[in-house]
Amino acid sequence: MDDNSAFIGSVAQRIVRPVVLIGLMGTGKSSVGRKLAFMLDREFIDSDDAIEEAAQQSIAEIFETYGEAYFRDGERRVIARLLAGHTGVIATGGGAFINDDTRSLILDQAITVWIDCEIGILVERTGRKNTRPLLQNGDPHEILSRLHAEREPFYSQAPIRVESRDGPHQDTAMLIIEAIDRWL
Ligand code: S3P
């Protein structure tokens, strides 16, 4: 075992709550989260995937058919369920933490990590897919800048903040492990 894996193993042992990743669309919550879970030898769950599975519909279809308020309510219920039965890594949709009930649940029950990122990188990354309803009408740079300004007061309530850059997911995952180590 090298020094790094001994360090990661020792941090993993001290993590007795789920690790929840929050932050804007495109910050890499899912890809970094998957890597982080692998490094910590924990299970990974994406709350958007769990919502789609529960609803048997895509996020875009749920927004289109029932609207955002309905989606947020389902999101709150799904995240409550995931938090109750999970000590792995949970990536949440970018707006989940803005809902007062969902935010309280996460802050009470998890180790919350805000992944922050420059808007330019988010525009580039989110431009690779057209599955995000909130980015379909308007200029993505403008929308993401507005959402960042609106949501920052909420995201900044997370005890841990990590900056994601244009590098391997493993580097951001490692920053998270080091930040958790300092925080625990
Ligand atoms: C949303 C983010 C999306 C998804 C939905 C709404 C948001 O998740 O939950 O499209 O409000 O920021 P990602 O952050 O995983 O893209």
Coordinates of N, CA and C and ligand atoms in Angstrom, one line a residue:
M1 N 0.8 -1.2 0.0 CA 0.0 0.0 0.0 C 0.9 1.3 0.0
D2 N 0.6 2.2 -0.9 CA 1.5 3.4 -0.9 C 0.9 4.4 0.1
D3 N 1.7 5.5 0.3 CA 1.3 6.5 1.3 C -0.1 7.1 1.0
N4 N -0.3 7.3 -0.3 CA -1.6 7.9 -0.7 C -2.8 7.1 -0.3
S5 N -2.7 5.8 -0.6 CA -3.8 4.9 -0.4 C -4.0 4.7 1.1
A6 N -2.9 4.7 1.9 CA -3.0 4.6 3.4 C -3.7 5.8 3.9
F7 N -3.4 7.0 3.4 CA -4.0 8.2 3.8 C -5.5 8.2 3.5
I8 N -5.8 7.8 2.2 CA -7.2 7.8 1.8 C -8.0 6.8 2.6
G9 N -7.4 5.6 2.9 CA -8.1 4.6 3.8 C -8.3 5.1 5.2
S10 N -7.4 5.9 5.7 CA -7.6 6.4 7.1 C -8.7 7.5 7.1
V11 N -8.8 8.3 6.0 CA -9.9 9.3 6.0 C -11.2 8.5 5.8
A12 N -11.3 7.5 4.9 CA -12.5 6.8 4.6 C -13.0 6.1 5.9
Q13 N -12.1 5.7 6.8 CA -12.6 5.0 8.0 C -13.3 6.0 8.9
R14 N -12.9 7.3 8.8 CA -13.5 8.3 9.7 C -14.8 8.9 9.1
I15 N -15.1 8.5 7.9 CA -16.4 9.0 7.3 C -17.5 8.1 7.6
V16 N -18.4 8.6 8.5 CA -19.5 7.7 9.0 C -20.8 8.3 8.5
R17 N -20.8 9.3 7.7 CA -22.0 9.9 7.2 C -21.9 9.9 5.6
P18 N -23.0 10.0 4.9 CA -22.9 10.2 3.5 C -22.1 11.5 3.1
V19 N -21.4 11.4 2.0 CA -20.8 12.6 1.5 C -21.7 13.1 0.4
V20 N -22.2 14.4 0.5 CA -23.1 14.9 -0.5 C -22.4 16.0 -1.2
L21 N -22.4 15.9 -2.6 CA -21.8 16.9 -3.4 C -22.9 17.9 -3.9
I22 N -22.6 19.2 -3.8 CA -23.6 20.2 -4.3 C -22.8 21.1 -5.2
G23 N -23.6 21.9 -5.9 CA -22.9 22.9 -6.8 C -23.6 23.0 -8.1
L24 N -23.3 24.0 -8.9 CA -24.0 24.2 -10.2 C -23.8 23.1 -11.2
M25 N -24.7 23.1 -12.2 CA -24.6 22.1 -13.3 C -23.2 22.3 -13.9
G26 N -22.6 21.1 -14.2 CA -21.3 21.2 -14.9 C -20.1 21.3 -14.0
T27 N -20.3 21.3 -12.7 CA -19.1 21.4 -11.8 C -18.4 20.0 -11.7
G28 N -19.1 19.0 -12.2 CA -18.5 17.6 -12.2 C -19.0 16.8 -11.0
K29 N -20.1 17.2 -10.4 CA -20.6 16.4 -9.2 C -20.6 14.9 -9.5
S30 N -21.2 14.6 -10.6 CA -21.4 13.1 -10.9 C -20.0 12.4 -11.2
S31 N -19.3 13.0 -12.1 CA -18.0 12.3 -12.5 C -17.0 12.4 -11.4
V32 N -16.9 13.5 -10.7 CA -16.0 13.5 -9.5 C -16.5 12.6 -8.4
G33 N -17.8 12.6 -8.2 CA -18.4 11.8 -7.2 C -18.2 10.3 -7.4
R34 N -18.3 9.9 -8.7 CA -18.0 8.5 -9.0 C -16.6 8.1 -8.6
K35 N -15.7 9.0 -9.0 CA -14.2 8.8 -8.7 C -14.0 8.8 -7.2
L36 N -14.6 9.7 -6.5 CA -14.4 9.9 -5.1 C -14.9 8.6 -4.4
A37 N -16.1 8.1 -4.8 CA -16.6 6.9 -4.2 C -15.7 5.7 -4.4
F38 N -15.1 5.6 -5.6 CA -14.2 4.6 -5.9 C -13.0 4.6 -5.0
M39 N -12.4 5.9 -4.9 CA -11.2 6.0 -4.1 C -11.5 5.7 -2.6
L40 N -12.7 6.0 -2.1 CA -13.0 5.8 -0.7 C -13.6 4.4 -0.5
D41 N -13.8 3.6 -1.6 CA -14.4 2.3 -1.6 C -15.8 2.3 -1.0
R42 N -16.6 3.3 -1.5 CA -18.0 3.4 -1.1 C -18.9 3.4 -2.4
E43 N -20.2 3.3 -2.1 CA -21.1 3.3 -3.2 C -21.3 4.7 -3.7
F44 N -21.7 4.8 -5.0 CA -22.0 6.1 -5.5 C -23.5 6.2 -6.0
I45 N -24.1 7.3 -5.7 CA -25.5 7.5 -6.2 C -25.7 8.9 -6.7
D46 N -26.3 9.0 -7.8 CA -26.6 10.3 -8.4 C -28.1 10.6 -8.2
S47 N -28.5 11.7 -7.5 CA -29.9 11.9 -7.1 C -30.7 12.1 -8.4
D48 N -30.2 12.7 -9.4 CA -31.0 12.9 -10.7 C -31.3 11.5 -11.3
D49 N -30.4 10.6 -11.2 CA -30.7 9.2 -11.7 C -31.8 8.5 -10.9
A50 N -31.7 8.7 -9.6 CA -32.7 8.1 -8.7 C -34.0 8.7 -8.9
I51 N -34.1 10.0 -9.2 CA -35.4 10.6 -9.5 C -36.0 10.1 -10.8
E52 N -35.1 10.0 -11.8 CA -35.6 9.4 -13.1 C -36.1 8.0 -12.9
E53 N -35.4 7.2 -12.1 CA -35.8 5.9 -11.9 C -37.1 5.8 -11.2
A54 N -37.3 6.6 -10.1 CA -38.5 6.6 -9.4 C -39.7 7.1 -10.2
A55 N -39.4 8.1 -11.1 CA -40.5 8.6 -11.9 C -40.7 7.9 -13.2
Q56 N -39.7 7.1 -13.6 CA -39.8 6.4 -14.9 C -39.9 7.5 -16.0
Q57 N -39.2 8.6 -15.8 CA -39.2 9.7 -16.8 C -37.9 10.4 -16.7
S58 N -37.5 11.1 -17.8 CA -36.3 11.9 -17.7 C -36.6 13.2 -17.0
I59 N -35.5 13.8 -16.5 CA -35.6 15.1 -15.8 C -36.3 16.1 -16.8
A60 N -35.9 16.1 -18.0 CA -36.5 17.0 -19.0 C -38.0 16.8 -19.1
E61 N -38.4 15.5 -19.2 CA -39.8 15.2 -19.3 C -40.6 15.7 -18.0
I62 N -40.0 15.4 -16.8 CA -40.7 15.8 -15.6 C -40.9 17.4 -15.6
F63 N -39.8 18.1 -16.0 CA -40.0 19.6 -16.0 C -41.1 20.0 -17.0
E64 N -41.0 19.3 -18.2 CA -42.0 19.7 -19.2 C -43.4 19.4 -18.8
T65 N -43.6 18.2 -18.3 CA -45.0 17.7 -18.0 C -45.5 18.4 -16.7
Y66 N -44.7 18.5 -15.6 CA -45.3 18.9 -14.3 C -44.7 20.2 -13.8
G67 N -43.6 20.7 -14.4 CA -43.0 21.9 -13.9 C -42.0 21.8 -12.9
E68 N -41.3 22.9 -12.6 CA -40.1 22.8 -11.7 C -40.5 22.5 -10.2
A69 N -41.6 23.1 -9.8 CA -42.0 22.9 -8.3 C -42.3 21.4 -8.0
Y70 N -42.9 20.8 -9.0 CA -43.2 19.3 -8.8 C -41.9 18.6 -8.7
F71 N -40.9 18.9 -9.6 CA -39.6 18.3 -9.7 C -38.9 18.5 -8.3
R72 N -38.9 19.7 -7.8 CA -38.2 20.0 -6.5 C -38.8 19.1 -5.4
D73 N -40.1 18.9 -5.4 CA -40.7 18.2 -4.3 C -40.3 16.7 -4.4
G74 N -40.3 16.2 -5.6 CA -39.8 14.8 -5.8 C -38.4 14.7 -5.4
E75 N -37.6 15.7 -5.8 CA -36.2 15.7 -5.5 C -35.9 15.6 -4.0
R76 N -36.7 16.4 -3.2 CA -36.6 16.4 -1.8 C -36.9 15.0 -1.2
R77 N -37.9 14.4 -1.7 CA -38.3 13.1 -1.2 C -37.2 12.0 -1.5
V78 N -36.7 12.1 -2.7 CA -35.7 11.1 -3.1 C -34.4 11.3 -2.3
I79 N -34.0 12.6 -2.1 CA -32.8 12.8 -1.4 C -32.9 12.4 0.1
A80 N -34.1 12.6 0.7 CA -34.4 12.2 2.1 C -34.2 10.6 2.1
R81 N -34.7 10.0 1.1 CA -34.6 8.5 1.1 C -33.2 8.1 1.0
L82 N -32.4 8.7 0.0 CA -31.0 8.3 -0.2 C -30.2 8.6 1.1
L83 N -30.4 9.7 1.7 CA -29.6 10.0 2.9 C -29.9 9.0 4.0
A84 N -31.1 8.5 4.1 CA -31.4 7.6 5.2 C -30.7 6.3 5.1
G85 N -30.5 5.9 3.8 CA -30.0 4.5 3.7 C -28.6 4.4 3.1
H86 N -27.8 5.4 3.3 CA -26.6 5.5 2.5 C -25.4 6.1 3.3
T87 N -24.3 5.5 3.2 CA -23.1 6.1 3.8 C -22.0 6.3 2.7
G88 N -22.4 6.3 1.4 CA -21.5 6.5 0.3 C -21.5 8.0 -0.1
V89 N -21.3 8.1 -1.4 CA -21.2 9.5 -2.0 C -22.5 9.7 -2.8
I90 N -23.1 10.9 -2.6 CA -24.3 11.2 -3.3 C -24.1 12.5 -4.1
A91 N -24.2 12.5 -5.4 CA -24.2 13.7 -6.2 C -25.6 14.2 -6.3
T92 N -25.8 15.5 -6.0 CA -27.2 16.0 -6.1 C -27.3 16.9 -7.4
G93 N -28.5 17.1 -7.8 CA -28.8 18.1 -8.9 C -28.5 19.5 -8.4
G94 N -28.1 20.4 -9.3 CA -27.6 21.7 -8.9 C -28.6 22.6 -8.1
G95 N -29.9 22.3 -8.2 CA -30.8 23.2 -7.5 C -31.3 22.6 -6.2
A96 N -30.9 21.3 -5.9 CA -31.5 20.6 -4.7 C -31.2 21.4 -3.4
F97 N -30.0 21.9 -3.3 CA -29.6 22.5 -2.0 C -30.3 23.9 -1.8
I98 N -31.0 24.4 -2.8 CA -31.7 25.7 -2.7 C -33.0 25.5 -2.0
N99 N -33.6 24.3 -2.0 CA -34.8 24.1 -1.3 C -34.5 24.0 0.2
D100 N -35.3 24.8 1.0 CA -35.0 24.9 2.4 C -35.0 23.5 3.1
D101 N -36.0 22.7 2.8 CA -36.1 21.4 3.5 C -35.0 20.5 3.1
T102 N -34.7 20.4 1.8 CA -33.6 19.5 1.3 C -32.3 20.0 1.9
R103 N -32.0 21.3 1.9 CA -30.8 21.8 2.5 C -30.6 21.4 3.9
S104 N -31.7 21.6 4.7 CA -31.6 21.2 6.2 C -31.3 19.8 6.3
L105 N -32.0 18.9 5.5 CA -31.7 17.5 5.6 C -30.2 17.2 5.3
I106 N -29.7 17.8 4.3 CA -28.4 17.5 3.9 C -27.4 18.0 4.9
L107 N -27.6 19.2 5.4 CA -26.6 19.8 6.4 C -26.7 19.0 7.7
D108 N -27.9 18.5 8.0 CA -28.0 17.7 9.3 C -27.3 16.3 9.2
Q109 N -27.5 15.7 8.0 CA -27.2 14.3 8.0 C -25.9 13.9 7.2
A110 N -25.3 14.9 6.5 CA -24.2 14.5 5.6 C -23.0 15.3 5.8
I111 N -21.9 15.0 5.2 CA -20.8 15.8 5.0 C -21.0 16.5 3.7
T112 N -21.2 17.8 3.7 CA -21.6 18.5 2.5 C -20.4 19.2 1.9
V113 N -20.2 18.9 0.6 CA -19.1 19.5 -0.1 C -19.6 20.3 -1.3
W114 N -19.3 21.6 -1.4 CA -19.7 22.4 -2.5 C -18.5 22.4 -3.5
I115 N -18.8 21.9 -4.7 CA -17.9 22.0 -5.8 C -18.2 23.3 -6.6
D116 N -17.2 24.2 -6.5 CA -17.4 25.5 -7.3 C -16.5 25.5 -8.5
C117 N -16.8 26.3 -9.4 CA -16.0 26.3 -10.7 C -16.3 27.6 -11.5
E118 N -15.3 28.0 -12.3 CA -15.4 29.2 -13.1 C -16.6 29.0 -14.1
I119 N -17.3 30.1 -14.4 CA -18.5 30.0 -15.3 C -18.0 29.5 -16.7
G120 N -16.9 30.0 -17.2 CA -16.5 29.6 -18.5 C -16.3 28.1 -18.7
I121 N -15.8 27.5 -17.7 CA -15.6 26.0 -17.7 C -17.0 25.3 -17.7
L122 N -17.9 25.9 -16.9 CA -19.3 25.3 -16.8 C -20.0 25.4 -18.1
V123 N -19.8 26.5 -18.8 CA -20.5 26.7 -20.1 C -20.0 25.7 -21.1
E124 N -18.7 25.5 -21.1 CA -18.0 24.5 -22.0 C -18.5 23.1 -21.7
R125 N -18.5 22.8 -20.4 CA -18.9 21.4 -20.1 C -20.4 21.1 -20.3
T126 N -21.3 22.1 -19.9 CA -22.7 21.8 -20.0 C -23.1 21.9 -21.5
G127 N -22.3 22.5 -22.3 CA -22.6 22.6 -23.8 C -22.5 21.3 -24.5
R128 N -21.9 20.3 -23.8 CA -21.8 19.0 -24.5 C -23.1 18.1 -24.5
K129 N -24.1 18.5 -23.7 CA -25.3 17.8 -23.7 C -26.5 18.8 -23.7
N130 N -27.6 18.3 -24.2 CA -28.8 19.3 -24.1 C -29.9 18.7 -23.3
T131 N -29.5 18.0 -22.2 CA -30.5 17.4 -21.3 C -30.9 18.2 -20.1
R132 N -30.4 19.5 -20.0 CA -30.7 20.3 -18.8 C -31.7 21.3 -19.2
P133 N -33.0 21.2 -18.7 CA -34.0 22.1 -19.0 C -33.7 23.5 -18.7
L134 N -33.0 23.8 -17.6 CA -32.8 25.2 -17.3 C -31.8 25.9 -18.2
L135 N -31.1 25.2 -19.1 CA -30.2 25.8 -20.0 C -30.7 25.9 -21.4
Q136 N -31.9 25.5 -21.6 CA -32.4 25.4 -23.0 C -33.0 26.7 -23.6
N137 N -33.3 27.6 -22.7 CA -33.9 28.9 -23.2 C -33.1 30.1 -22.8
G138 N -32.2 30.4 -23.6 CA -31.3 31.6 -23.3 C -29.9 31.3 -23.4
D139 N -29.1 32.3 -23.1 CA -27.6 32.2 -23.3 C -27.1 31.5 -22.0
P140 N -26.4 30.3 -22.2 CA -25.9 29.5 -21.0 C -25.0 30.3 -20.1
H141 N -24.2 31.2 -20.7 CA -23.2 32.0 -19.9 C -24.0 32.9 -18.9
E142 N -25.0 33.5 -19.5 CA -25.9 34.4 -18.7 C -26.6 33.7 -17.6
I143 N -27.2 32.5 -18.0 CA -28.0 31.7 -17.1 C -27.2 31.2 -15.9
L144 N -26.0 30.7 -16.3 CA -25.1 30.1 -15.3 C -24.6 31.2 -14.3
S145 N -24.3 32.4 -14.9 CA -23.8 33.5 -14.1 C -24.9 33.9 -13.1
R146 N -26.1 34.0 -13.6 CA -27.2 34.4 -12.7 C -27.4 33.3 -11.6
L147 N -27.5 32.1 -12.0 CA -27.7 31.0 -11.0 C -26.6 31.0 -10.0
H148 N -25.3 31.3 -10.4 CA -24.2 31.3 -9.5 C -24.4 32.4 -8.5
A149 N -24.8 33.6 -8.9 CA -25.1 34.7 -8.0 C -26.2 34.4 -7.1
E150 N -27.3 33.8 -7.6 CA -28.5 33.5 -6.8 C -28.2 32.4 -5.7
R151 N -27.4 31.4 -6.2 CA -27.3 30.2 -5.3 C -26.1 30.3 -4.4
E152 N -25.2 31.2 -4.6 CA -24.0 31.2 -3.8 C -24.3 31.4 -2.3
P153 N -25.3 32.2 -1.9 CA -25.5 32.3 -0.5 C -26.0 31.0 0.1
F154 N -26.5 30.1 -0.7 CA -27.0 28.8 -0.2 C -25.8 27.8 -0.2
Y155 N -25.1 27.7 -1.4 CA -24.0 26.8 -1.5 C -22.9 27.1 -0.4
S156 N -22.7 28.4 -0.1 CA -21.7 28.7 0.8 C -22.0 28.3 2.2
Q157 N -23.2 27.8 2.5 CA -23.5 27.2 3.8 C -22.8 25.8 4.0
A158 N -22.4 25.2 2.9 CA -21.7 24.0 3.1 C -20.4 24.2 3.8
P159 N -20.0 23.3 4.7 CA -18.8 23.5 5.5 C -17.5 23.3 4.7
I160 N -17.6 22.6 3.5 CA -16.4 22.4 2.7 C -16.7 22.9 1.3
R161 N -15.7 23.7 0.8 CA -15.8 24.2 -0.6 C -14.5 23.7 -1.3
V162 N -14.7 23.2 -2.5 CA -13.5 22.8 -3.3 C -13.7 23.4 -4.7
E163 N -12.6 23.8 -5.3 CA -12.7 24.4 -6.6 C -12.3 23.4 -7.7
S164 N -13.2 23.2 -8.7 CA -12.9 22.2 -9.7 C -12.3 23.0 -10.9
R165 N -11.2 22.4 -11.4 CA -10.6 23.0 -12.6 C -10.6 22.0 -13.7
D166 N -10.0 22.4 -14.8 CA -10.0 21.6 -16.0 C -8.9 20.6 -15.9
G167 N -9.0 19.6 -15.0 CA -8.0 18.6 -14.9 C -8.7 17.2 -14.7
P168 N -7.9 16.2 -14.4 CA -8.5 14.9 -14.1 C -9.5 14.9 -12.9
H169 N -10.6 14.2 -13.0 CA -11.6 14.1 -11.9 C -10.9 13.7 -10.6
Q170 N -9.9 12.8 -10.8 CA -9.2 12.3 -9.6 C -8.5 13.4 -8.8
D171 N -8.1 14.5 -9.5 CA -7.4 15.6 -8.7 C -8.5 16.3 -7.8
T172 N -9.7 16.5 -8.4 CA -10.7 17.2 -7.6 C -11.1 16.3 -6.5
A173 N -11.3 14.9 -6.8 CA -11.7 14.0 -5.7 C -10.6 14.0 -4.6
M174 N -9.4 14.1 -5.0 CA -8.3 14.1 -4.0 C -8.4 15.4 -3.1
L175 N -8.7 16.5 -3.8 CA -8.9 17.8 -3.0 C -10.0 17.6 -2.0
I176 N -11.1 16.9 -2.4 CA -12.2 16.7 -1.5 C -11.8 15.8 -0.3
I177 N -11.0 14.8 -0.6 CA -10.6 13.9 0.5 C -9.7 14.7 1.5
E178 N -8.8 15.5 1.0 CA -7.9 16.3 1.9 C -8.8 17.3 2.7
A179 N -9.8 17.9 2.0 CA -10.6 18.9 2.7 C -11.5 18.2 3.8
I180 N -12.0 17.0 3.5 CA -12.7 16.3 4.5 C -11.8 15.9 5.7
D181 N -10.6 15.5 5.4 CA -9.6 15.2 6.4 C -9.4 16.4 7.4
R182 N -9.3 17.6 6.8 CA -9.1 18.7 7.6 C -10.3 19.1 8.4
W183 N -11.5 18.8 7.9 CA -12.7 19.2 8.5 C -13.2 18.3 9.6
L184 N -12.9 17.0 9.4 CA -13.4 16.0 10.4 C -12.8 16.2 11.8
Ligands
S3P1 C1 -30.7 21.5 -12.1 C2 -29.6 20.7 -12.2 C3 -29.6 19.4 -12.9 C4 -31.0 18.8 -12.7 C5 -32.1 19.7 -13.2 C6 -32.0 21.1 -12.5 C7 -30.5 22.9 -11.4 O1 -28.6 18.6 -12.3 O2 -31.3 18.4 -11.4 O3 -31.8 19.9 -14.6 O4 -31.5 23.4 -11.0 O5 -29.4 23.4 -11.4 P1 -27.0 18.7 -12.5 O6 -26.5 19.7 -11.6 O7 -26.5 17.4 -12.2 O8 -26.8 19.0 -14.0

